[in-house]
Coordinates of C-alpha atoms in Angstrom, one line a residue:
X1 CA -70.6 74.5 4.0
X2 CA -68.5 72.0 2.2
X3 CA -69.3 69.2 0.5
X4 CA -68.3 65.8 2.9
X5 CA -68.3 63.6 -0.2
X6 CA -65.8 66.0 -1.5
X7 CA -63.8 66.4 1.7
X8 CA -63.6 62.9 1.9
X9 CA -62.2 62.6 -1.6
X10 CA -59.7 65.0 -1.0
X11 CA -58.3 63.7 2.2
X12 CA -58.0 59.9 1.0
X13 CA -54.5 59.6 -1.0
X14 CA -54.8 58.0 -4.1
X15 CA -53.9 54.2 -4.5
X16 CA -50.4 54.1 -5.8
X17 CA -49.2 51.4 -7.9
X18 CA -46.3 49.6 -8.3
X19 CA -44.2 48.5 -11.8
X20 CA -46.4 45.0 -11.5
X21 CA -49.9 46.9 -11.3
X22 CA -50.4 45.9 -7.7
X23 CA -51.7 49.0 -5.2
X24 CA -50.0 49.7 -2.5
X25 CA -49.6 51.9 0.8
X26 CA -47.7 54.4 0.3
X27 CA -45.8 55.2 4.1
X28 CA -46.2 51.4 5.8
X29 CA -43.9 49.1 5.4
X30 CA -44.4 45.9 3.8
X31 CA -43.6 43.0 5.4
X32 CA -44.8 39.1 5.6
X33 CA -43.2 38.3 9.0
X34 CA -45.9 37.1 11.8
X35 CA -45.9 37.8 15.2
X36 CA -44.3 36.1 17.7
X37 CA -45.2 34.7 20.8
X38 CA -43.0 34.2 24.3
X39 CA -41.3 31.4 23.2
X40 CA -40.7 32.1 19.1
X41 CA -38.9 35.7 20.8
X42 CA -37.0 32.9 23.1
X43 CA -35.9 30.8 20.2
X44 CA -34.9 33.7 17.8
X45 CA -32.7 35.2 21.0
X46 CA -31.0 31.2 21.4
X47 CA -30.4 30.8 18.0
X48 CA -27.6 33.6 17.8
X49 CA -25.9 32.6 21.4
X50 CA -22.8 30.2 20.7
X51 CA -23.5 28.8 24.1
X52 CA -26.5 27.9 24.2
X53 CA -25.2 25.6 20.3
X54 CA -22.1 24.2 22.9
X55 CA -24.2 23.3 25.6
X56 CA -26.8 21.1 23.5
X57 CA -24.5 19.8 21.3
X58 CA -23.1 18.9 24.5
X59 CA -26.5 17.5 25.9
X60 CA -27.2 15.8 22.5
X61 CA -24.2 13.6 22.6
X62 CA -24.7 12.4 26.2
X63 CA -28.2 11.9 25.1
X64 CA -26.8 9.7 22.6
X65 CA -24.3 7.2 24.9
X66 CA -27.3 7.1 27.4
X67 CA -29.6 5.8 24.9
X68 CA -27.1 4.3 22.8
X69 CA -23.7 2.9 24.5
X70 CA -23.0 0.8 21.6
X71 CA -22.4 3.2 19.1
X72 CA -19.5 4.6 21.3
X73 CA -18.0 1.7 22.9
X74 CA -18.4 -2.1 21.6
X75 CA -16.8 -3.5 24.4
X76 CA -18.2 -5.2 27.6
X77 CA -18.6 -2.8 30.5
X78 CA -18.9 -5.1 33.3
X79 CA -16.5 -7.9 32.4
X80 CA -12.8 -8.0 32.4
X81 CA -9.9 -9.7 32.3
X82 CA -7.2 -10.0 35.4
X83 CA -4.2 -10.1 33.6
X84 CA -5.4 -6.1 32.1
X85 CA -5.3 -4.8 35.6
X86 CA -4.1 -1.2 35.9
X87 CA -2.9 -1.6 32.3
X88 CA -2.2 2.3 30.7
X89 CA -3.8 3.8 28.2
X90 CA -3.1 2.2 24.5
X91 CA -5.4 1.6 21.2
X92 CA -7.2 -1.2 22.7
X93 CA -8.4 1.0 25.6
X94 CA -7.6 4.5 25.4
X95 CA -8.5 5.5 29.2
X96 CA -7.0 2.3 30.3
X97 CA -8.2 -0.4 32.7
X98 CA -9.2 -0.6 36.2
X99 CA -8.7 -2.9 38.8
X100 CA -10.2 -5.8 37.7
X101 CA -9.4 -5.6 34.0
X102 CA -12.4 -3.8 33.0
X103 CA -12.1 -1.5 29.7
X104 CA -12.5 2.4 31.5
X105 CA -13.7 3.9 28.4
X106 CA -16.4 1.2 27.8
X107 CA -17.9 2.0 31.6
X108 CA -17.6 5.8 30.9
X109 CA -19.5 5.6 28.4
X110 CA -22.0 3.3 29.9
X111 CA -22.1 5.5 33.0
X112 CA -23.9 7.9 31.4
X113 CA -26.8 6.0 31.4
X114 CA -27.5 5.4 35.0
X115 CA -26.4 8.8 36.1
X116 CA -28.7 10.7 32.9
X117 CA -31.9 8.4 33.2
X118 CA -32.1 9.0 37.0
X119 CA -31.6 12.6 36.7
X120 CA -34.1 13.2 34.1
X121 CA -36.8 11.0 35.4
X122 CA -36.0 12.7 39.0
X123 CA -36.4 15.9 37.1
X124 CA -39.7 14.4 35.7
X125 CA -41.3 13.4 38.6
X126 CA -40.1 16.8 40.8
X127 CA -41.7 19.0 37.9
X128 CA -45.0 16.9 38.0
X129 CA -45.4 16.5 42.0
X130 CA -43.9 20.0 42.8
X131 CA -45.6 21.8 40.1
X132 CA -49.3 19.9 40.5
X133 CA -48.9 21.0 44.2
X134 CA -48.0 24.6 43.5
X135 CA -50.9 25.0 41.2
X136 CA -53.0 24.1 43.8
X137 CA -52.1 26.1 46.5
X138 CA -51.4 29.0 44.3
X139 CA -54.9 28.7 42.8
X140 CA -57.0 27.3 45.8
X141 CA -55.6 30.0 48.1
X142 CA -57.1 29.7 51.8
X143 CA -56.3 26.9 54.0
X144 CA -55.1 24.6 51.5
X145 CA -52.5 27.1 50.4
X146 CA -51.4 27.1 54.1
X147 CA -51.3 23.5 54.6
X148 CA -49.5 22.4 51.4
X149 CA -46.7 25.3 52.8
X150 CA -46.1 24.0 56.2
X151 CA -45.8 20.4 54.3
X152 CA -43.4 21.9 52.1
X153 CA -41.6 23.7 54.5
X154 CA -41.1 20.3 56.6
X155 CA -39.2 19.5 53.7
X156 CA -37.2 22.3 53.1
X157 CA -36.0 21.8 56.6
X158 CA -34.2 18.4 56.1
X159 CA -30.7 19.0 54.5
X160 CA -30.4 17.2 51.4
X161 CA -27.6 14.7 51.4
X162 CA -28.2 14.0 55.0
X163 CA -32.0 12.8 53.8
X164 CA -31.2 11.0 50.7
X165 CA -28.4 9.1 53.2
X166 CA -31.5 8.4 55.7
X167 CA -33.7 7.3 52.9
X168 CA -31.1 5.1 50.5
X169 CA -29.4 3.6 54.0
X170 CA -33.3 2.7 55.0
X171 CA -34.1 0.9 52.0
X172 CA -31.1 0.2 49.9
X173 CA -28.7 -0.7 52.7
X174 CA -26.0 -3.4 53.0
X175 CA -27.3 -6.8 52.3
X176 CA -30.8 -5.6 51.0
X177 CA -30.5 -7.6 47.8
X178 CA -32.3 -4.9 45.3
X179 CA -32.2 -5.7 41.6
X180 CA -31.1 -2.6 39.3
X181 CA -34.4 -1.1 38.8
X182 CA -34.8 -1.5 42.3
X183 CA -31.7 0.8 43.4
X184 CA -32.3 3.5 40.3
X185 CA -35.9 3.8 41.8
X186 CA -35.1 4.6 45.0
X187 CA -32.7 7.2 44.1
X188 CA -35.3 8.8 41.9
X189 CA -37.5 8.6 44.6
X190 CA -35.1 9.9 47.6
X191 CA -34.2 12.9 45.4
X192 CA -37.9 13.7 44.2
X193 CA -38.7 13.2 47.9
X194 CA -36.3 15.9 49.1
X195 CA -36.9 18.3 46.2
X196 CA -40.3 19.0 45.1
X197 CA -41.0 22.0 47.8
X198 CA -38.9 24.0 45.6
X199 CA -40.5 23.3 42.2
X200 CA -43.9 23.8 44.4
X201 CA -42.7 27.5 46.0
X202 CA -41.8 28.5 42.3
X203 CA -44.9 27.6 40.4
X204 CA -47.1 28.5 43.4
X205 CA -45.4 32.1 42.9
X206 CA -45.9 32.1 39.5
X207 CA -49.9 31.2 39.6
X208 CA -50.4 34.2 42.4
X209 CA -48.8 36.5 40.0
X210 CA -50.8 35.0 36.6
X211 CA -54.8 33.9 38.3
X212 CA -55.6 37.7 38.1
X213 CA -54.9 38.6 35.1
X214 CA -57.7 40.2 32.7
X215 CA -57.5 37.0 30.6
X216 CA -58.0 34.9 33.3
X217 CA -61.1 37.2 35.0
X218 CA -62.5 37.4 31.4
X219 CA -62.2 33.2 31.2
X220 CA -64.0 33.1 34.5
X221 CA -66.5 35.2 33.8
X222 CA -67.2 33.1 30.4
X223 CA -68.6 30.2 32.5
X224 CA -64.9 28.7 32.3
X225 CA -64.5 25.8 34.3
X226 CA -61.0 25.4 36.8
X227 CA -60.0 22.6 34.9
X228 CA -59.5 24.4 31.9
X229 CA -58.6 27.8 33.2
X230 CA -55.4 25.9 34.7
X231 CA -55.1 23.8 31.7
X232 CA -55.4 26.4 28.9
X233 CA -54.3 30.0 30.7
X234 CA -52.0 29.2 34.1
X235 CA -50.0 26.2 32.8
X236 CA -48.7 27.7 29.6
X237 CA -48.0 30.8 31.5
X238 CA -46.3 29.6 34.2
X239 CA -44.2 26.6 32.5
X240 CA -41.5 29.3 31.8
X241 CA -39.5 28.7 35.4
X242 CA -40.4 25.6 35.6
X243 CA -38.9 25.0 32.1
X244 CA -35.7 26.8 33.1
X245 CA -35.2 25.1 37.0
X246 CA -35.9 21.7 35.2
X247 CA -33.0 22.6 33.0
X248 CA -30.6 23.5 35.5
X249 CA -32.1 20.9 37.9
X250 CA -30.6 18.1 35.3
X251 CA -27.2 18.9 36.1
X252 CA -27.7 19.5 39.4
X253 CA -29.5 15.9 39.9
X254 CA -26.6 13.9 38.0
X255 CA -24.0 15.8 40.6
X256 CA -26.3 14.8 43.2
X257 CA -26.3 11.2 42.2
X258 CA -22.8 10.8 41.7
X259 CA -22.3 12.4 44.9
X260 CA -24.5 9.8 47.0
X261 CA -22.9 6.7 44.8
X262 CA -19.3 8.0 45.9
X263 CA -20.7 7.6 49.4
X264 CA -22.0 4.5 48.8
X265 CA -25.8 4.7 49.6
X266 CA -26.8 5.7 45.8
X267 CA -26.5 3.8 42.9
X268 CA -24.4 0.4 43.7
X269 CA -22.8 -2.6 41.5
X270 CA -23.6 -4.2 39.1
X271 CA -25.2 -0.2 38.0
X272 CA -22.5 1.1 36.1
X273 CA -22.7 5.1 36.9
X274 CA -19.8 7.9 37.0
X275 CA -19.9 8.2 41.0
X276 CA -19.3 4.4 41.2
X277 CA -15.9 4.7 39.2
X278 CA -15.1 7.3 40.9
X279 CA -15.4 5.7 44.6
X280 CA -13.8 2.7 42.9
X281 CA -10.6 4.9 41.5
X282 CA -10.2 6.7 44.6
X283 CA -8.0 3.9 46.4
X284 CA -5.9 3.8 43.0
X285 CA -5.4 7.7 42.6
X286 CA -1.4 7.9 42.9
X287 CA -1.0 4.5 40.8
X288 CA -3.7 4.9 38.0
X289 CA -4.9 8.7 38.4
X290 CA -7.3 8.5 34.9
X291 CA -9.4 6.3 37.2
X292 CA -10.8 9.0 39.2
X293 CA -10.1 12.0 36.6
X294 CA -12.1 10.6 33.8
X295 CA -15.3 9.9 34.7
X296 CA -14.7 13.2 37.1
X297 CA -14.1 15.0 33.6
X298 CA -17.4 13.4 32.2
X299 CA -19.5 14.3 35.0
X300 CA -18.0 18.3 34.9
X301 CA -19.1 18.3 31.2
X302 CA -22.0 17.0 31.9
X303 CA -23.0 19.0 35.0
X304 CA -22.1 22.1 33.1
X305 CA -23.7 21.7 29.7
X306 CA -27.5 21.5 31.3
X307 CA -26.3 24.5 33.7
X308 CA -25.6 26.9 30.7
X309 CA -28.2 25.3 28.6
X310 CA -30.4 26.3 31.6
X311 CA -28.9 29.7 31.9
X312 CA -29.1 30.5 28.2
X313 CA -32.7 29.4 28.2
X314 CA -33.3 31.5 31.0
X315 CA -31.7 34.6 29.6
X316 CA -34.0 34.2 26.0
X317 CA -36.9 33.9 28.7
X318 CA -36.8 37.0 30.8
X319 CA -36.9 40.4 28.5
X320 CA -34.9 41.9 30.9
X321 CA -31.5 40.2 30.2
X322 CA -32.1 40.5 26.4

């Protein structure tokens, strides 16, 4: 019979040291990186796609004229001066002037904060009524999963522009005498209105695919309370489409508003927003053409940098289109 403090010595290798005197393991590599969760994978993918770098430098400098006109354009939006009228393109204004006089590269860049501010804070309030609502009914189950989807699918059976036209003709119609605030918030609220079944549909999804999970059975099974399973297990797994339809949502929502100014039941004078030059230029398209084709331009851009931000972020997001 062999000796097991023997065997033992023979079958553990020796420590092996290195030119500093430190042991080390011989066969394992050596290495200080930590592990990564969902989203530190997500960043490291972003970082090395160019377009995802366009499209938020993009975003960044929209960011910027909406919270900061100024810095881009000095002069007076609003304002102008008859005897400018239709007046080409020259150092003083490099897009020109508009009908009344009024500077078109000063309002472009002003525009962006009417059309950005109501699409995020639309984008806001869709995420928090949509997504409260789908945690519900994805959690809850039973009748009040049934009841929040017939609600939401009374919702999803009213066309879009031809509710926001019923809602913003209702309560921002001619003569209606609404202050700025007044128009911006019922624009958020028309497009919330009409699109929070689809933020509830995609987190309620989510949450049926995440509550039985062995993570969450174990919390439950703790003593953990509903308030902070949801909290601390199903909201940080299920932000992940929410986080990427929010993104893509932006763009859509600034589209959206420029689409109900242009038919005159969004966003209205003295607001200055993209759609609003554009239904202004319209009339003037053969004489002045920049009119209509510059702010259009700025929207595009726009539009386009939170739809491939969104898709970038969606492809660092799902391991199956690394």
């Amino acid at each position: 019979m062999s000796d097991p403090s023997t065997a033992s010595i023979v079958s553990t290798p020796p420590a092996q040291s290195t030119d500093a005197g430190g042991p080390t393991t011989a066969g394992l590599p050596q290495t200080n990186e930590k592990p990564r969760g969902l989203l530190g994978d997500a960043w490291r993918d972003l970082r090395r796609k160019p377009l995802f770098w366009i499209s938020a430098t993009l975003i960044v400098i929209f960011l910027l004229m909406a919270a900061f006109p100024a810095l881009f354009a000095p002069g007076d939006a609003v304002n102008g001066t008859l005897s400018r009228s239709l007046n080409k393109p020259s150092a003083d204004g490099w897009f020109g002037y508009d009908v009344q006089g009024r500077d078109v590269y000063a309002r472009v860049i002003y525009g962006a904060r009417a059309s950005i501010v109501v699409a995020v804070l639309s984008v806001m309030g869709t995420l928090l009524v949509g997504g409260a609502m789908g945690i519900i009914a994805g959690y809850r189950g039973g009748w009040v999963d049934g009841l929040l989807s017939r609600i939401a699918d009374v919702f999803f059976g009213l066309p879009f522009v031809l509710g926001a036209i019923v809602i913003l003709t209702t309560f921002n119609g001619s003569g209606s005498g609404n202050s700025k605030a007044e128009i911006m918030g019922l624009v958020i609220a028309s497009l919330m209105v009409l699109s929070w079944p689809v933020v509830m549909r995609l987190m309620r999804s989510s949450v049926l695919a995440t509550k039985e999970a062995d993570y969450i059975v174990a919390a439950r099974a703790l003593g953990a309370g509903t308030g902070r399973i949801i909290l601390k297990h199903l909201l940080p797994n299920c932000l992940a489409p929410l986080l990427v339809y929010g993104t893509i949502m932006v763009g859509s929502f600034i589209g959206a508003e420029a689409t109900l100014s242009f038919l005159g039941v969004g966003l209205k004078s003295p607001v200055v927003s993209w759609g609003i030059m554009i239904s202004d230029g319209q009339q003037f398209i053969r004489v002045a053409p920049g009119l209509v084709f510059v702010p259009a331009a700025f929207l595009v851009t726009a539009v386009l940098s939170f739809v491939m931000l969104g898709e970038a972020v969606r492809e660092a997001l799902d391991p199956k289109l690394r």
